[in-house]
Amino acid sequence: MAELVDNSRVRRAVAAFAADRSQETMIDVLRACLTGELLLDVTGSELDISDGRLHTGSKLRINQRVGPDGQRALLAFTSNAEIARIHPEGTRYQSIAQPAAAVLELAQRQGAAWLYIDPAEKTAALSAADIDFALRHPRNDRLSAAIAAADAGTGSRAEVITALVAEGPLLLAGQPAEGQESDAPPQLRVTRRDDGSTALVAYTSAPELAARDLRDGIVTTTTTHVLEQLQQGPFAAIVINPAGPWIELRREELVAAG
């Protein structure tokens, strides 16, 4: 049985969605589901995990349900306590931990119409379309995890910088400029700092970008290209994932690290 997995960020997002089923709260669930780990209920499986690894020959049975439209739904959980809630008291349930993003990828790969998270009571049902949106564009999971760890106090600012200077995907937001024709190239979204200088705004995933403004277009780029822009352009800093947890890194810090 998996232990220590307790994805409180996803659980909070699911609770907020259950209380207010809006597009905004669903996006918060999606972006939370690209961080940390989730559990799959594999009660009834025959597992050989004698040395902590799942060995060939194991028979894995992933608990599933039927969605509201009669199509197949996978189940995922933020903790073992949530798994226990769907079983009769005293049941010896089994679970395995997976990166949360890998659970979304599993649902997509298996063609599931739905993914229920913590289905006992306060739940969020992600549709295949929701999952496709979350996974369709490149993600920088390493950078996202570093930012989350720094925010939680289990990581450092230096580790975020290390993740940013490593080659990887990054998303920018293209916002239509006032007065422009609809087919004109979008302007990159920036933000004004307290000292009057400008910071570029970047994102580690499509849901992070959508959480800032649903109307923005997605511009796919790389960390290397963005760092070059910071060195050569007018930006004094970069703000990553402004919907939070977020971080601002100054150009001088990145130049020194590069």
GROMACS .gro file of C-alpha atoms in nm:
model
  258
    1MET     CA    1   0.000   0.000   0.000
    2ALA     CA    2   0.134   0.341  -0.091
    3GLU     CA    3   0.214   0.565   0.204
    4LEU     CA    4   0.280   0.933   0.266
    5VAL     CA    5   0.100   1.054  -0.047
    6ASP     CA    6  -0.118   1.344   0.064
    7ASN     CA    7  -0.179   1.586  -0.221
    8SER     CA    8  -0.344   1.863  -0.025
    9ARG     CA    9  -0.320   2.109  -0.313
   10VAL     CA   10  -0.533   1.888  -0.539
   11ARG     CA   11  -0.773   1.815  -0.252
   12ARG     CA   12  -0.824   2.187  -0.186
   13ALA     CA   13  -0.884   2.251  -0.556
   14VAL     CA   14  -1.138   1.967  -0.573
   15ALA     CA   15  -1.321   2.100  -0.266
   16ALA     CA   16  -1.334   2.448  -0.419
   17PHE     CA   17  -1.472   2.303  -0.743
   18ALA     CA   18  -1.735   2.100  -0.555
   19ALA     CA   19  -1.851   2.421  -0.386
   20ASP     CA   20  -1.848   2.629  -0.706
   21ARG     CA   21  -1.856   2.435  -1.032
   22SER     CA   22  -1.715   2.699  -1.263
   23GLN     CA   23  -1.463   2.708  -1.544
   24GLU     CA   24  -1.218   2.889  -1.319
   25THR     CA   25  -1.231   2.629  -1.041
   26MET     CA   26  -1.200   2.346  -1.295
   27ILE     CA   27  -0.884   2.507  -1.433
   28ASP     CA   28  -0.747   2.522  -1.079
   29VAL     CA   29  -0.808   2.146  -1.048
   30LEU     CA   30  -0.627   2.083  -1.377
   31ARG     CA   31  -0.321   2.286  -1.287
   32ALA     CA   32  -0.306   2.125  -0.944
   33CYS     CA   33  -0.321   1.784  -1.112
   34LEU     CA   34   0.007   1.858  -1.289
   35THR     CA   35   0.196   1.866  -0.958
   36GLY     CA   36   0.271   1.611  -0.690
   37GLU     CA   37   0.135   1.257  -0.681
   38LEU     CA   38  -0.204   1.088  -0.688
   39LEU     CA   39  -0.308   0.738  -0.588
   40LEU     CA   40  -0.485   0.470  -0.789
   41ASP     CA   41  -0.708   0.221  -0.608
   42VAL     CA   42  -0.582  -0.125  -0.702
   43THR     CA   43  -0.771  -0.326  -0.440
   44GLY     CA   44  -0.792  -0.690  -0.543
   45SER     CA   45  -0.469  -0.683  -0.744
   46GLU     CA   46  -0.196  -0.945  -0.717
   47LEU     CA   47   0.117  -0.736  -0.672
   48ASP     CA   48   0.480  -0.840  -0.639
   49ILE     CA   49   0.643  -0.534  -0.481
   50SER     CA   50   0.885  -0.713  -0.251
   51ASP     CA   51   1.167  -0.465  -0.307
   52GLY     CA   52   0.955  -0.154  -0.363
   53ARG     CA   53   0.912  -0.209  -0.738
   54LEU     CA   54   0.621  -0.354  -0.931
   55HIS     CA   55   0.752  -0.675  -1.088
   56THR     CA   56   0.655  -0.855  -1.408
   57GLY     CA   57   0.380  -1.105  -1.340
   58SER     CA   58   0.186  -0.875  -1.111
   59LYS     CA   59  -0.185  -0.857  -1.194
   60LEU     CA   60  -0.297  -0.497  -1.162
   61ARG     CA   61  -0.665  -0.420  -1.122
   62ILE     CA   62  -0.741  -0.047  -1.128
   63ASN     CA   63  -1.074   0.046  -0.970
   64GLN     CA   64  -1.306   0.214  -1.220
   65ARG     CA   65  -1.662   0.342  -1.242
   66VAL     CA   66  -1.918   0.447  -1.498
   67GLY     CA   67  -1.947   0.819  -1.568
   68PRO     CA   68  -2.268   1.026  -1.589
   69ASP     CA   69  -2.301   0.948  -1.961
   70GLY     CA   70  -2.251   0.575  -1.917
   71GLN     CA   71  -1.889   0.583  -2.032
   72ARG     CA   72  -1.587   0.454  -1.844
   73ALA     CA   73  -1.439   0.663  -1.563
   74LEU     CA   74  -1.104   0.614  -1.390
   75LEU     CA   75  -1.062   0.705  -1.024
   76ALA     CA   76  -0.775   0.889  -0.856
   77PHE     CA   77  -0.721   0.988  -0.495
   78THR     CA   78  -0.527   1.250  -0.303
   79SER     CA   79  -0.459   1.022  -0.005
   80ASN     CA   80  -0.516   0.670   0.127
   81ALA     CA   81  -0.779   0.812   0.360
   82GLU     CA   82  -0.982   0.911   0.054
   83ILE     CA   83  -0.952   0.557  -0.086
   84ALA     CA   84  -1.070   0.412   0.245
   85ARG     CA   85  -1.386   0.622   0.223
   86ILE     CA   86  -1.515   0.438  -0.086
   87HIS     CA   87  -1.472   0.092   0.071
   88PRO     CA   88  -1.669  -0.077   0.350
   89GLU     CA   89  -1.510  -0.030   0.691
   90GLY     CA   90  -1.240  -0.284   0.753
   91THR     CA   91  -1.160  -0.347   0.386
   92ARG     CA   92  -0.791  -0.415   0.317
   93TYR     CA   93  -0.756  -0.182   0.021
   94GLN     CA   94  -0.448  -0.145  -0.198
   95SER     CA   95  -0.309   0.160  -0.374
   96ILE     CA   96  -0.018   0.266  -0.588
   97ALA     CA   97   0.126   0.616  -0.622
   98GLN     CA   98   0.185   0.784  -0.954
   99PRO     CA   99   0.290   1.135  -1.057
  100ALA     CA  100  -0.038   1.325  -1.088
  101ALA     CA  101   0.032   1.416  -1.451
  102ALA     CA  102   0.095   1.047  -1.526
  103VAL     CA  103  -0.254   0.967  -1.398
  104LEU     CA  104  -0.400   1.216  -1.647
  105GLU     CA  105  -0.187   1.057  -1.919
  106LEU     CA  106  -0.313   0.711  -1.820
  107ALA     CA  107  -0.675   0.822  -1.850
  108GLN     CA  108  -0.602   0.972  -2.191
  109ARG     CA  109  -0.406   0.669  -2.312
  110GLN     CA  110  -0.680   0.429  -2.207
  111GLY     CA  111  -0.950   0.639  -2.371
  112ALA     CA  112  -1.142   0.697  -2.049
  113ALA     CA  113  -1.423   0.950  -2.082
  114TRP     CA  114  -1.381   1.070  -1.723
  115LEU     CA  115  -1.135   1.088  -1.436
  116TYR     CA  116  -1.294   1.125  -1.093
  117ILE     CA  117  -1.073   1.264  -0.818
  118ASP     CA  118  -1.166   1.173  -0.459
  119PRO     CA  119  -1.505   1.031  -0.563
  120ALA     CA  120  -1.636   0.957  -0.211
  121GLU     CA  121  -1.803   1.296  -0.160
  122LYS     CA  122  -1.649   1.624  -0.275
  123THR     CA  123  -1.526   1.525  -0.617
  124ALA     CA  124  -1.420   1.672  -0.948
  125ALA     CA  125  -1.494   1.483  -1.268
  126LEU     CA  126  -1.241   1.569  -1.537
  127SER     CA  127  -1.371   1.500  -1.887
  128ALA     CA  128  -1.156   1.368  -2.170
  129ALA     CA  129  -1.166   1.721  -2.318
  130ASP     CA  130  -1.040   1.871  -1.991
  131ILE     CA  131  -0.752   1.625  -1.979
  132ASP     CA  132  -0.668   1.682  -2.345
  133PHE     CA  133  -0.643   2.056  -2.279
  134ALA     CA  134  -0.410   1.999  -1.985
  135LEU     CA  135  -0.182   1.768  -2.184
  136ARG     CA  136  -0.202   1.908  -2.537
  137HIS     CA  137   0.073   2.166  -2.497
  138PRO     CA  138   0.431   2.115  -2.375
  139ARG     CA  139   0.483   2.127  -1.997
  140ASN     CA  140   0.782   2.197  -1.779
  141ASP     CA  141   0.709   1.968  -1.484
  142ARG     CA  142   1.058   2.008  -1.340
  143LEU     CA  143   1.025   2.386  -1.319
  144SER     CA  144   0.671   2.365  -1.183
  145ALA     CA  145   0.781   2.123  -0.911
  146ALA     CA  146   1.075   2.346  -0.818
  147ILE     CA  147   0.847   2.649  -0.781
  148ALA     CA  148   0.600   2.452  -0.569
  149ALA     CA  149   0.881   2.321  -0.347
  150ALA     CA  150   1.027   2.670  -0.299
  151ASP     CA  151   0.682   2.803  -0.209
  152ALA     CA  152   0.630   2.521   0.043
  153GLY     CA  153   0.972   2.577   0.200
  154THR     CA  154   1.102   2.235   0.096
  155GLY     CA  155   1.301   2.377  -0.196
  156SER     CA  156   1.503   2.685  -0.271
  157ARG     CA  157   1.517   2.980  -0.508
  158ALA     CA  158   1.847   2.845  -0.639
  159GLU     CA  159   1.676   2.519  -0.737
  160VAL     CA  160   1.412   2.713  -0.930
  161ILE     CA  161   1.686   2.900  -1.118
  162THR     CA  162   1.862   2.571  -1.194
  163ALA     CA  163   1.536   2.430  -1.335
  164LEU     CA  164   1.480   2.741  -1.546
  165VAL     CA  165   1.827   2.752  -1.700
  166ALA     CA  166   1.799   2.384  -1.796
  167GLU     CA  167   1.668   2.331  -2.150
  168GLY     CA  168   1.293   2.273  -2.144
  169PRO     CA  169   0.958   2.396  -2.273
  170LEU     CA  170   0.796   2.716  -2.152
  171LEU     CA  171   0.473   2.890  -2.248
  172LEU     CA  172   0.412   3.261  -2.296
  173ALA     CA  173   0.075   3.434  -2.320
  174GLY     CA  174  -0.023   3.624  -2.633
  175GLN     CA  175  -0.277   3.897  -2.561
  176PRO     CA  176  -0.442   4.095  -2.843
  177ALA     CA  177  -0.336   4.459  -2.830
  178GLU     CA  178  -0.605   4.724  -2.810
  179GLY     CA  179  -0.700   4.849  -3.152
  180GLN     CA  180  -0.532   4.563  -3.338
  181GLU     CA  181  -0.705   4.362  -3.606
  182SER     CA  182  -0.813   4.018  -3.489
  183ASP     CA  183  -0.560   3.847  -3.719
  184ALA     CA  184  -0.268   4.062  -3.603
  185PRO     CA  185   0.012   3.889  -3.410
  186PRO     CA  186  -0.060   3.892  -3.036
  187GLN     CA  187   0.155   4.089  -2.796
  188LEU     CA  188   0.329   3.899  -2.521
  189ARG     CA  189   0.178   3.949  -2.179
  190VAL     CA  190   0.399   4.142  -1.941
  191THR     CA  191   0.353   4.292  -1.596
  192ARG     CA  192   0.470   4.616  -1.439
  193ARG     CA  193   0.698   4.587  -1.137
  194ASP     CA  194   0.694   4.818  -0.835
  195ASP     CA  195   0.998   5.008  -0.961
  196GLY     CA  196   0.832   5.076  -1.296
  197SER     CA  197   1.031   4.819  -1.493
  198THR     CA  198   0.867   4.540  -1.694
  199ALA     CA  199   0.867   4.166  -1.629
  200LEU     CA  200   0.787   3.896  -1.882
  201VAL     CA  201   0.514   3.653  -1.772
  202ALA     CA  202   0.565   3.281  -1.841
  203TYR     CA  203   0.390   2.953  -1.760
  204THR     CA  204   0.483   2.589  -1.709
  205SER     CA  205   0.159   2.449  -1.854
  206ALA     CA  206  -0.154   2.545  -2.044
  207PRO     CA  207  -0.378   2.534  -1.733
  208GLU     CA  208  -0.140   2.773  -1.557
  209LEU     CA  209  -0.177   3.014  -1.847
  210ALA     CA  210  -0.556   2.977  -1.861
  211ALA     CA  211  -0.579   3.049  -1.488
  212ARG     CA  212  -0.436   3.396  -1.558
  213ASP     CA  213  -0.668   3.484  -1.848
  214LEU     CA  214  -0.881   3.245  -2.052
  215ARG     CA  215  -0.869   3.481  -2.350
  216ASP     CA  216  -0.492   3.469  -2.391
  217GLY     CA  217  -0.337   3.269  -2.670
  218ILE     CA  218  -0.063   3.015  -2.603
  219VAL     CA  219   0.285   3.083  -2.740
  220THR     CA  220   0.512   2.779  -2.717
  221THR     CA  221   0.880   2.847  -2.662
  222THR     CA  222   1.179   2.716  -2.464
  223THR     CA  223   1.361   2.821  -2.151
  224THR     CA  224   1.674   2.885  -2.359
  225HIS     CA  225   1.492   3.126  -2.590
  226VAL     CA  226   1.327   3.308  -2.300
  227LEU     CA  227   1.661   3.350  -2.121
  228GLU     CA  228   1.804   3.498  -2.439
  229GLN     CA  229   1.511   3.742  -2.450
  230LEU     CA  230   1.578   3.842  -2.091
  231GLN     CA  231   1.945   3.905  -2.161
  232GLN     CA  232   1.886   4.103  -2.480
  233GLY     CA  233   1.547   4.263  -2.433
  234PRO     CA  234   1.383   4.525  -2.216
  235PHE     CA  235   1.263   4.292  -1.940
  236ALA     CA  236   1.404   4.332  -1.590
  237ALA     CA  237   1.261   4.003  -1.462
  238ILE     CA  238   1.041   3.705  -1.536
  239VAL     CA  239   0.728   3.607  -1.342
  240ILE     CA  240   0.638   3.237  -1.369
  241ASN     CA  241   0.289   3.095  -1.298
  242PRO     CA  242   0.132   3.416  -1.164
  243ALA     CA  243  -0.187   3.236  -1.052
  244GLY     CA  244   0.028   3.079  -0.778
  245PRO     CA  245   0.240   2.939  -0.645
  246TRP     CA  246   0.452   3.186  -0.840
  247ILE     CA  247   0.801   3.327  -0.844
  248GLU     CA  248   0.974   3.635  -0.985
  249LEU     CA  249   1.335   3.601  -1.092
  250ARG     CA  250   1.546   3.907  -1.171
  251ARG     CA  251   1.754   3.927  -1.488
  252GLU     CA  252   2.075   3.971  -1.286
  253GLU     CA  253   2.013   3.644  -1.100
  254LEU     CA  254   1.965   3.454  -1.424
  255VAL     CA  255   2.264   3.610  -1.597
  256ALA     CA  256   2.482   3.515  -1.299
  257ALA     CA  257   2.349   3.159  -1.306
  258GLY     CA  258   2.391   3.120  -1.682
   0.00000   0.00000   0.00000
